[in-house]
PDB file of C-alpha atoms and ligand atoms in Angstrom:
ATOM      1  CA  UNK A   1      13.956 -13.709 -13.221  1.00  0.00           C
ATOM      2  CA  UNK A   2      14.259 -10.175 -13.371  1.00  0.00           C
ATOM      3  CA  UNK A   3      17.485  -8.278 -12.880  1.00  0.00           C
ATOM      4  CA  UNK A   4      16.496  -4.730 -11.205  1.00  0.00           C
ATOM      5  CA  UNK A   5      20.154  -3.624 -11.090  1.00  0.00           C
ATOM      6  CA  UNK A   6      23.144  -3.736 -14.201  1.00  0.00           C
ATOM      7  CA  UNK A   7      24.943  -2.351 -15.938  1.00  0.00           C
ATOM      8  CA  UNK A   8      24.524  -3.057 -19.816  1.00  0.00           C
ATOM      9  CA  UNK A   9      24.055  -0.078 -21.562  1.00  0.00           C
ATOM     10  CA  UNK A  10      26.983   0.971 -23.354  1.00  0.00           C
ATOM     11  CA  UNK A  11      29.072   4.021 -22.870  1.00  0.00           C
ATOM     12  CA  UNK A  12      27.880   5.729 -20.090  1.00  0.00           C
ATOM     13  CA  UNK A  13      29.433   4.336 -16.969  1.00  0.00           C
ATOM     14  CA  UNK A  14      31.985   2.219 -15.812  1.00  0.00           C
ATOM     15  CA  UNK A  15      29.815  -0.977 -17.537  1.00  0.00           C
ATOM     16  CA  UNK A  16      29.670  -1.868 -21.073  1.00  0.00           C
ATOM     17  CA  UNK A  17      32.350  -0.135 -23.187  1.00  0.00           C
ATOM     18  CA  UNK A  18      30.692  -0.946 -26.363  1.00  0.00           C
ATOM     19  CA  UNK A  19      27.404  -1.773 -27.752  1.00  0.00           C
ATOM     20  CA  UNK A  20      28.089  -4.959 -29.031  1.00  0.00           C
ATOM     21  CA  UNK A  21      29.508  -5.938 -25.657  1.00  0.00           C
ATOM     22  CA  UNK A  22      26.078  -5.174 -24.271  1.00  0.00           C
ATOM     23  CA  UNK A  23      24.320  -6.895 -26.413  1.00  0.00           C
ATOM     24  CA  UNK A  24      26.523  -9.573 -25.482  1.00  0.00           C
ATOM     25  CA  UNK A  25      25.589  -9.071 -21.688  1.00  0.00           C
ATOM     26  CA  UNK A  26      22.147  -8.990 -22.005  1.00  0.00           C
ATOM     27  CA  UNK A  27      21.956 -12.450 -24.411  1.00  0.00           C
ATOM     28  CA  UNK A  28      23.618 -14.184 -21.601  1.00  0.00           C
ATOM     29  CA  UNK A  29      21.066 -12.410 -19.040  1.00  0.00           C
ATOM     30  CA  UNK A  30      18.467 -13.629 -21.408  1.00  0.00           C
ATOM     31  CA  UNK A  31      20.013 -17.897 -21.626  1.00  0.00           C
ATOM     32  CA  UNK A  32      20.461 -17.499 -17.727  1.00  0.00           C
ATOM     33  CA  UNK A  33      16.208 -17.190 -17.341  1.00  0.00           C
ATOM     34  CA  UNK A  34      15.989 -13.036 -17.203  1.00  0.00           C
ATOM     35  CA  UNK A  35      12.796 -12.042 -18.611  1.00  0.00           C
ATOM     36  CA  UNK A  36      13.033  -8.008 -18.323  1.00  0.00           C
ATOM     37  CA  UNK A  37      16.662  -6.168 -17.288  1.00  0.00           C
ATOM     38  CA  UNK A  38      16.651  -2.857 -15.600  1.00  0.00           C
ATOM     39  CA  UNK A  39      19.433  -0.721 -17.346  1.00  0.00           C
ATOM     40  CA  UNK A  40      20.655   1.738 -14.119  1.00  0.00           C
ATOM     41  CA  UNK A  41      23.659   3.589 -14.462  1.00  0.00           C
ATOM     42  CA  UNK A  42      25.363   5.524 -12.014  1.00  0.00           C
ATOM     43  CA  UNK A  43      25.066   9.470 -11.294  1.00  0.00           C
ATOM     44  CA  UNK A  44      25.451  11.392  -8.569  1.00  0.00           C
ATOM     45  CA  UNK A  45      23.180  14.371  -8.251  1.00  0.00           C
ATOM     46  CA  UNK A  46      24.610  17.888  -6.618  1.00  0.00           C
ATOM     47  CA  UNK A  47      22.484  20.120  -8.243  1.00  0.00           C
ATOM     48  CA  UNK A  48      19.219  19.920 -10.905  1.00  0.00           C
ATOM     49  CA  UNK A  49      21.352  19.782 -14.020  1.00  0.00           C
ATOM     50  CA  UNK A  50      22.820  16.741 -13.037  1.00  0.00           C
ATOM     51  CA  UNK A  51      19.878  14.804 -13.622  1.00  0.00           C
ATOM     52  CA  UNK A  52      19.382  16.519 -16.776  1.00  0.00           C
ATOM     53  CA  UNK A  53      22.701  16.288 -18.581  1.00  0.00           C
ATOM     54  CA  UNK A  54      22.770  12.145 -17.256  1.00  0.00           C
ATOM     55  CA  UNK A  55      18.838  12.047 -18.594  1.00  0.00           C
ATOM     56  CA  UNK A  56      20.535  13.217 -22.133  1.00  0.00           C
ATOM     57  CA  UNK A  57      23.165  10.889 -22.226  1.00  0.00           C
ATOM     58  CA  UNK A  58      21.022   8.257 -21.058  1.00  0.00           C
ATOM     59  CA  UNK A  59      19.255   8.657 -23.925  1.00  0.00           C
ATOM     60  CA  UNK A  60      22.067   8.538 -26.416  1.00  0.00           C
ATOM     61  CA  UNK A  61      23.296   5.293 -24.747  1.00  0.00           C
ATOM     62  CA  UNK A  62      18.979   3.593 -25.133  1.00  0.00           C
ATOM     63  CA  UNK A  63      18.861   4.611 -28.598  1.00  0.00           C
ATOM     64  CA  UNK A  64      22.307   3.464 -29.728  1.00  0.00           C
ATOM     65  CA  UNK A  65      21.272   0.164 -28.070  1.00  0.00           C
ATOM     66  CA  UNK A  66      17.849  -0.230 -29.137  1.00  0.00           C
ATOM     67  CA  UNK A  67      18.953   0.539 -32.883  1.00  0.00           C
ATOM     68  CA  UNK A  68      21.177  -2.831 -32.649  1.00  0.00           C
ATOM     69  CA  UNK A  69      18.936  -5.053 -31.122  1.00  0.00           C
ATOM     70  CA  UNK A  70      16.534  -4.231 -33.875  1.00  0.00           C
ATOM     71  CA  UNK A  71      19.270  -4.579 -36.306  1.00  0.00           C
ATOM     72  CA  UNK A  72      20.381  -8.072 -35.340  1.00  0.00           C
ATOM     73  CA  UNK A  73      17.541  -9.077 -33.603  1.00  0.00           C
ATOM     74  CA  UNK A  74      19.400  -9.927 -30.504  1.00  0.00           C
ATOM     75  CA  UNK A  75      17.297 -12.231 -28.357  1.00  0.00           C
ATOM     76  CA  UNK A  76      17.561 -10.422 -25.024  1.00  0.00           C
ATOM     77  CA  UNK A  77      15.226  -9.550 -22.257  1.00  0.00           C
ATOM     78  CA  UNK A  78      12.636  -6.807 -22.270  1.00  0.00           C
ATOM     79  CA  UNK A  79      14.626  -3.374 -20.925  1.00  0.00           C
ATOM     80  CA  UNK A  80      13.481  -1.084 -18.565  1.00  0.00           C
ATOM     81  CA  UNK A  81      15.506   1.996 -17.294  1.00  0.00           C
ATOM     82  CA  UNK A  82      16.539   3.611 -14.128  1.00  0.00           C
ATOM     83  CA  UNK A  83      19.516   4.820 -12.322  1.00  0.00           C
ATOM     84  CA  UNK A  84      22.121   4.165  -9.672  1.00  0.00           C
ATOM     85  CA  UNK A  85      21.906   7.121  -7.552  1.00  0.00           C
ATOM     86  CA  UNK A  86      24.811   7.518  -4.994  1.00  0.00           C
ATOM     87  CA  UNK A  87      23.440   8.833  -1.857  1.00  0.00           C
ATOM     88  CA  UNK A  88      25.511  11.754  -0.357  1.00  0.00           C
ATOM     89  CA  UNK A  89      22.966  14.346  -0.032  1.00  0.00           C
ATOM     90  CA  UNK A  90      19.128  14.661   0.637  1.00  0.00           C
ATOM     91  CA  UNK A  91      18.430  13.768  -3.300  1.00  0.00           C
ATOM     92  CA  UNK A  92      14.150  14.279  -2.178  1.00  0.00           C
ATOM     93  CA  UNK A  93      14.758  17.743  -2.480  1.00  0.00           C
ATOM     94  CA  UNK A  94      15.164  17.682  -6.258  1.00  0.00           C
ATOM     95  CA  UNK A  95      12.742  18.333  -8.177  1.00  0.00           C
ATOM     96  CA  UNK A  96      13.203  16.454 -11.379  1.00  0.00           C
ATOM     97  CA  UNK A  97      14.263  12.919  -9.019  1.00  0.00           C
ATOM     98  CA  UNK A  98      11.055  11.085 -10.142  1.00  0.00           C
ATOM     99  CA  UNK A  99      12.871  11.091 -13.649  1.00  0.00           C
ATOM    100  CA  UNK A 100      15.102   8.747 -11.780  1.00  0.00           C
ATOM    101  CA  UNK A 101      12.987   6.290 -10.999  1.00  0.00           C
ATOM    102  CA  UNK A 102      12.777   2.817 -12.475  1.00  0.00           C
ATOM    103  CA  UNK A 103      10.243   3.321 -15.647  1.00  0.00           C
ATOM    104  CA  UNK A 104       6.680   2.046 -14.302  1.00  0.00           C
ATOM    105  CA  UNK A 105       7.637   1.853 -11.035  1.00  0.00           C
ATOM    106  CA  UNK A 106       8.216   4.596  -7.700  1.00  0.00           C
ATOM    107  CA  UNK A 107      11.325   3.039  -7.245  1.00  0.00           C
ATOM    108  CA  UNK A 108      14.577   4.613  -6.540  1.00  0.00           C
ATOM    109  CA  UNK A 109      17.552   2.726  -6.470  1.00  0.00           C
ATOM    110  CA  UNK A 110      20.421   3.904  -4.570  1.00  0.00           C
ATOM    111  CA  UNK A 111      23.487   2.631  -3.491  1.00  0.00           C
ATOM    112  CA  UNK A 112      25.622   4.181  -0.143  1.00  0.00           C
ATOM    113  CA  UNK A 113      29.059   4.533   0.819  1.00  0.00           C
ATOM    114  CA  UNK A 114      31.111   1.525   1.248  1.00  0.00           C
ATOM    115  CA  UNK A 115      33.572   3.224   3.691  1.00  0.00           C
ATOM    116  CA  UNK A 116      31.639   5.335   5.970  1.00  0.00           C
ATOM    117  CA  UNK A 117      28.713   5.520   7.371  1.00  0.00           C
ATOM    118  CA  UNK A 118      26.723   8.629   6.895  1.00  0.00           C
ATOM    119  CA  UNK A 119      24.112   9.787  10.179  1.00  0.00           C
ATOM    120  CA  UNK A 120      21.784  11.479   7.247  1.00  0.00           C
ATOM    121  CA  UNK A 121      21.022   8.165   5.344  1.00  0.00           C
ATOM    122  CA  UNK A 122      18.094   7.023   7.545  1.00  0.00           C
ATOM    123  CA  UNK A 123      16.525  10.997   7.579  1.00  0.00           C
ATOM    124  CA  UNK A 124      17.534  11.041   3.529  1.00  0.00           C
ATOM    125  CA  UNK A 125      15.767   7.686   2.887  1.00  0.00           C
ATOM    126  CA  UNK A 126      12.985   8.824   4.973  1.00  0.00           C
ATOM    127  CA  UNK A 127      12.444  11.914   3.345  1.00  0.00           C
ATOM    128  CA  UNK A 128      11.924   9.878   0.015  1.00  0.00           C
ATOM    129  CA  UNK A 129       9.360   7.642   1.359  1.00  0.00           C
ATOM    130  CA  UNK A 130       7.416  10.336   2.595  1.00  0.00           C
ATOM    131  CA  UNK A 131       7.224  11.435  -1.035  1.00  0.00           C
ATOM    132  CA  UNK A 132       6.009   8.277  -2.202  1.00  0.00           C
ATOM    133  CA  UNK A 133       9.211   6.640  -3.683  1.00  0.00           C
ATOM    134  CA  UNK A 134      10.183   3.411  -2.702  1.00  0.00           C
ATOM    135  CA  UNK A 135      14.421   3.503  -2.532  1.00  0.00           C
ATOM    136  CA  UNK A 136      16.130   0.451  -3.299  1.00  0.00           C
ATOM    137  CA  UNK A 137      19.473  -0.067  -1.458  1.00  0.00           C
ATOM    138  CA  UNK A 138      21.442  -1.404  -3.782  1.00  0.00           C
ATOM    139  CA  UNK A 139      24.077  -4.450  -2.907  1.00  0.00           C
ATOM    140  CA  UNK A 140      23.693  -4.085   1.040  1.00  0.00           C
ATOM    141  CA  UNK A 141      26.612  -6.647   1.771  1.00  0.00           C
ATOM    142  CA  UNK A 142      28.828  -3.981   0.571  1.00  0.00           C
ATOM    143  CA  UNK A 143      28.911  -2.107   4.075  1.00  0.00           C
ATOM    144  CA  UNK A 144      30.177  -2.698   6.482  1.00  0.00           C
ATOM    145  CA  UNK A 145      27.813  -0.832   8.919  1.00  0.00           C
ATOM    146  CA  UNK A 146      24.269  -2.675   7.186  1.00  0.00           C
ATOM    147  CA  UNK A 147      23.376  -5.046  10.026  1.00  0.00           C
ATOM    148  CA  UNK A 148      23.047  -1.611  11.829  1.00  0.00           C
ATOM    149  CA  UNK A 149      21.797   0.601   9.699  1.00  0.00           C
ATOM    150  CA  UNK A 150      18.892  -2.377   8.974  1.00  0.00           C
ATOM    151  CA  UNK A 151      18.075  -1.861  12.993  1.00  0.00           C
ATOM    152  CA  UNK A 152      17.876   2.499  12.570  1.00  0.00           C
ATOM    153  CA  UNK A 153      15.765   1.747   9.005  1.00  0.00           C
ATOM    154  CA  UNK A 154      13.205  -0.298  10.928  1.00  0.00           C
ATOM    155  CA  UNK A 155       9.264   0.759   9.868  1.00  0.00           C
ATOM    156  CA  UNK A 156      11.306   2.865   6.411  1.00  0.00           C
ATOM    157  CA  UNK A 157       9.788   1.057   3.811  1.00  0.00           C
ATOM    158  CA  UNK A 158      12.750   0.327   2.265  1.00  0.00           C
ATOM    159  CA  UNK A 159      13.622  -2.798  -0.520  1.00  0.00           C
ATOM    160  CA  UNK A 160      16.919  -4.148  -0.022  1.00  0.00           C
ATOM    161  CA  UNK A 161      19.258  -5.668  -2.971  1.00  0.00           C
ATOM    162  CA  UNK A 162      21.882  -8.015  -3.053  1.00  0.00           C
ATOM    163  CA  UNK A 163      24.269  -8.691  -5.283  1.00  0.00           C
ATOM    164  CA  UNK A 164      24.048 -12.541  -7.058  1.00  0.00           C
ATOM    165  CA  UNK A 165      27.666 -13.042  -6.828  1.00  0.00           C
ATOM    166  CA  UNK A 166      28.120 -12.517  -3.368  1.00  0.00           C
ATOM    167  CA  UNK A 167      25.518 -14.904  -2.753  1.00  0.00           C
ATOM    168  CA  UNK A 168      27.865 -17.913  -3.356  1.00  0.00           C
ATOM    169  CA  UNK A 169      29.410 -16.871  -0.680  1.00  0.00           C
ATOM    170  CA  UNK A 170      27.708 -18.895   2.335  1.00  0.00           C
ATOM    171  CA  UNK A 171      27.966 -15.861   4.547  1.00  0.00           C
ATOM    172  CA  UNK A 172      26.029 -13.825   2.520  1.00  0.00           C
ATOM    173  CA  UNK A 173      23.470 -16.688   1.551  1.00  0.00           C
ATOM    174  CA  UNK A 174      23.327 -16.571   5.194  1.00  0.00           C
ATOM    175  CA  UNK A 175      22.351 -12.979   5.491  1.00  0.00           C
ATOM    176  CA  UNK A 176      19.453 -12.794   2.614  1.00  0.00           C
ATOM    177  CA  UNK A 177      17.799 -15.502   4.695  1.00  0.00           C
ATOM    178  CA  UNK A 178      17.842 -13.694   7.720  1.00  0.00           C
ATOM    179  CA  UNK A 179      16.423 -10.496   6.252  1.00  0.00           C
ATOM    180  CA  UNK A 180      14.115 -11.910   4.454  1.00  0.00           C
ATOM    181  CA  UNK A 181      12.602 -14.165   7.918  1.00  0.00           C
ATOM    182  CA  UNK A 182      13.117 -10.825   9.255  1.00  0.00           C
ATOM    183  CA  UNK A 183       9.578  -9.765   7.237  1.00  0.00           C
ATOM    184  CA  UNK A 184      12.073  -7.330   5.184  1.00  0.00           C
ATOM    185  CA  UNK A 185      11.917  -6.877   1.218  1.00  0.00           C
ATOM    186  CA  UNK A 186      15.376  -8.183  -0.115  1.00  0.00           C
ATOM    187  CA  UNK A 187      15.897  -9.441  -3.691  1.00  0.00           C
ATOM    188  CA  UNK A 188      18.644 -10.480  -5.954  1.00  0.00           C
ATOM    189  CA  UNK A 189      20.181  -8.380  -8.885  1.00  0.00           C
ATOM    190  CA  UNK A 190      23.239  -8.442 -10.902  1.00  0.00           C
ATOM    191  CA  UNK A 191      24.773  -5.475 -10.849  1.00  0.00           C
ATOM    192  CA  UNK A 192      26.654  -7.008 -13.971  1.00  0.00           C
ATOM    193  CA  UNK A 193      29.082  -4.217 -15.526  1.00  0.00           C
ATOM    194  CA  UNK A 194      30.435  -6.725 -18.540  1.00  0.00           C
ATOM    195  CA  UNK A 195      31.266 -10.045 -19.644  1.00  0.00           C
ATOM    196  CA  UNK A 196      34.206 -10.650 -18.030  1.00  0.00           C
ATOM    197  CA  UNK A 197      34.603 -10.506 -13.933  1.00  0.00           C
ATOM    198  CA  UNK A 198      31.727  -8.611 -13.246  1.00  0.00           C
ATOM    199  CA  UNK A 199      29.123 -10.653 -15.205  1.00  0.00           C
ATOM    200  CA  UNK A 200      25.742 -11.446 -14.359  1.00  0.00           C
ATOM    201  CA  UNK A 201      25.920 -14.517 -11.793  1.00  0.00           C
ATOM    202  CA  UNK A 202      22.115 -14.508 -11.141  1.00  0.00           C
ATOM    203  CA  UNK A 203      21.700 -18.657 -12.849  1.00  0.00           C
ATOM    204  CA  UNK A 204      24.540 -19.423 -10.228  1.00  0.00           C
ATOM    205  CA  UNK A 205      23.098 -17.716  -7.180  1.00  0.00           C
ATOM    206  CA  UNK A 206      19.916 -19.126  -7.618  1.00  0.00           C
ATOM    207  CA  UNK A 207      20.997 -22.243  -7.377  1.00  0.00           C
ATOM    208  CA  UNK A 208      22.841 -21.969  -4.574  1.00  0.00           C
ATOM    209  CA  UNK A 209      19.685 -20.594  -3.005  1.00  0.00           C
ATOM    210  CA  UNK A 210      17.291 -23.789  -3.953  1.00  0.00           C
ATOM    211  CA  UNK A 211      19.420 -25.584  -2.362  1.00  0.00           C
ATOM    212  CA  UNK A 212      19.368 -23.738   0.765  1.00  0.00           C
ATOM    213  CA  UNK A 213      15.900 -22.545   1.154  1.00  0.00           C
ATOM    214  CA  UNK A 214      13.922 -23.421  -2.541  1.00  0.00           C
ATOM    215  CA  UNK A 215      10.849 -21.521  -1.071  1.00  0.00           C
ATOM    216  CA  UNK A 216      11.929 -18.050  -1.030  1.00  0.00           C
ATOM    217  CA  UNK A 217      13.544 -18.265  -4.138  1.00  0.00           C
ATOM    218  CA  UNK A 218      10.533 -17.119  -6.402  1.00  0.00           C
ATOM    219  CA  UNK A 219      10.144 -14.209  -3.854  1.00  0.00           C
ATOM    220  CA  UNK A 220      13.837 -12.612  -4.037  1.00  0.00           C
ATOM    221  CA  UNK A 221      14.547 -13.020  -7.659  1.00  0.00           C
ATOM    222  CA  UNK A 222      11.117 -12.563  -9.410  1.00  0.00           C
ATOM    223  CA  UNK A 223       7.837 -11.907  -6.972  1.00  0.00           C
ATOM    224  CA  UNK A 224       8.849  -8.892  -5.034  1.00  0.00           C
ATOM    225  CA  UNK A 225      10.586  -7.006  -8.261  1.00  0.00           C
ATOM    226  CA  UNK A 226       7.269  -8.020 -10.065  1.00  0.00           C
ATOM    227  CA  UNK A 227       5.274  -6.553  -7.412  1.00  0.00           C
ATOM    228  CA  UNK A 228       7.331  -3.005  -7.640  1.00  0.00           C
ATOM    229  CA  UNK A 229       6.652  -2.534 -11.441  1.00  0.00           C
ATOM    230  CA  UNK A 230       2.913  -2.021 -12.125  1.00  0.00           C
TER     231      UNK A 230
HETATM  232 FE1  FE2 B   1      25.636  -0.996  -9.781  1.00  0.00          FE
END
């Protein structure tokens, strides 16, 4: 599998508090089947030196990390890095938002409000794929308005994520299905933040999905995200 949304690296966000706990996060990744993790903490950008200072301390967080998987030779997935960009404001105008992207890929993942609906996201989302990024909407089944805003989005090529816990949920089983017979991009992530309640569920969730449709399953947790880093 691979995991294009989590939280593992330490210090940095509201994921892991400590290194060792994310080297803890990412072993488990590793026994569930993950072959490469996407590190992609969260930032939201309101002017240029936003993306700057959380490039810095990105950094700081990668290196302490790196240094202790070499030191205890952790067997873990290989680690890419991206972000978790919340979407409040028309983040193509920036010019230093490619640094944002998932390493290797055009890929920008960004996640929306939960509460309200915004009537920029569709012109916002737009605006990036006119620039040649490909935004990721991180864990859709988190609003409330999605079955919607999937309608306005219609020809915005778009990826859609959902988060592997909610998928033992039958409901939201339910609705990866039906986006993905829609002919919509929708794969499975984590969106783990630590070893406790919010760990990575992805073994679970896919095999709750082989049991509902085993055909897709390649598709939303490994062929798509494949396809989107080159
Ligand atoms: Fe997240």
């Amino acid at each position: 599998m691979i995991d294009l949304h989590s939280h593992f690296l330490p210090k940095i966000d509201d994921g892991a508090r400590s290194v060792n706990e994310s080297i803890a996060m990412l072993e488990e990744s590793r026994k569930q089947g993950v072959e490469l993790c996407i590190g992609t903490p969260h930032i939201t950008i309101h002017q240029e030196n936003s993306i700057r200072d959380f490039l810095e301390k990105r950094g700081e967080s990668i290196r302490l990390l790196e240094q202790k998987i070499k030191e205890t030779k952790a067997d873990v997935p290989a680690l890419l890095y991206g972000a978790e960009i919340f979407l409040d404001n028309d983040i193509s105008a920036y010019t230093d938002i490619s640094k944002l992207c998932i390493e290797n890929t055009n890929c920008l993942l960004v996640e929306l409000s939960p509460l309200a609906y915004n009537v920029s996201y569709a012109e916002w989302l737009y605006s990036l794929t006119i620039k040649g990024f490909v935004p990721i909407i991180a864990h859709v089944e988190r609003y409330p308005y999605i079955r919607e805003f999937i309608s306005e989005l219609s020809g915005v090529n778009v990826v859609y994520q959902m988060n592997a816990k909610s998928l033992l949920k039958h409901k939201w089983l339910n609705f990866l299905t039906e986006i993905n017979e829609s002919g919509k991009r929708v794969i499975v992530a984590s969106d783990m933040h630590n070893t406790g309640l919010r760990k990575s569920m992805l073994e679970k969730a896919r095999h709750k999905l082989e049991k509902k449709q085993a055909d897709i399953v390649n598709e939303v947790f490994y062929n798509i995200a494949k396809e989107l880093i080159k």
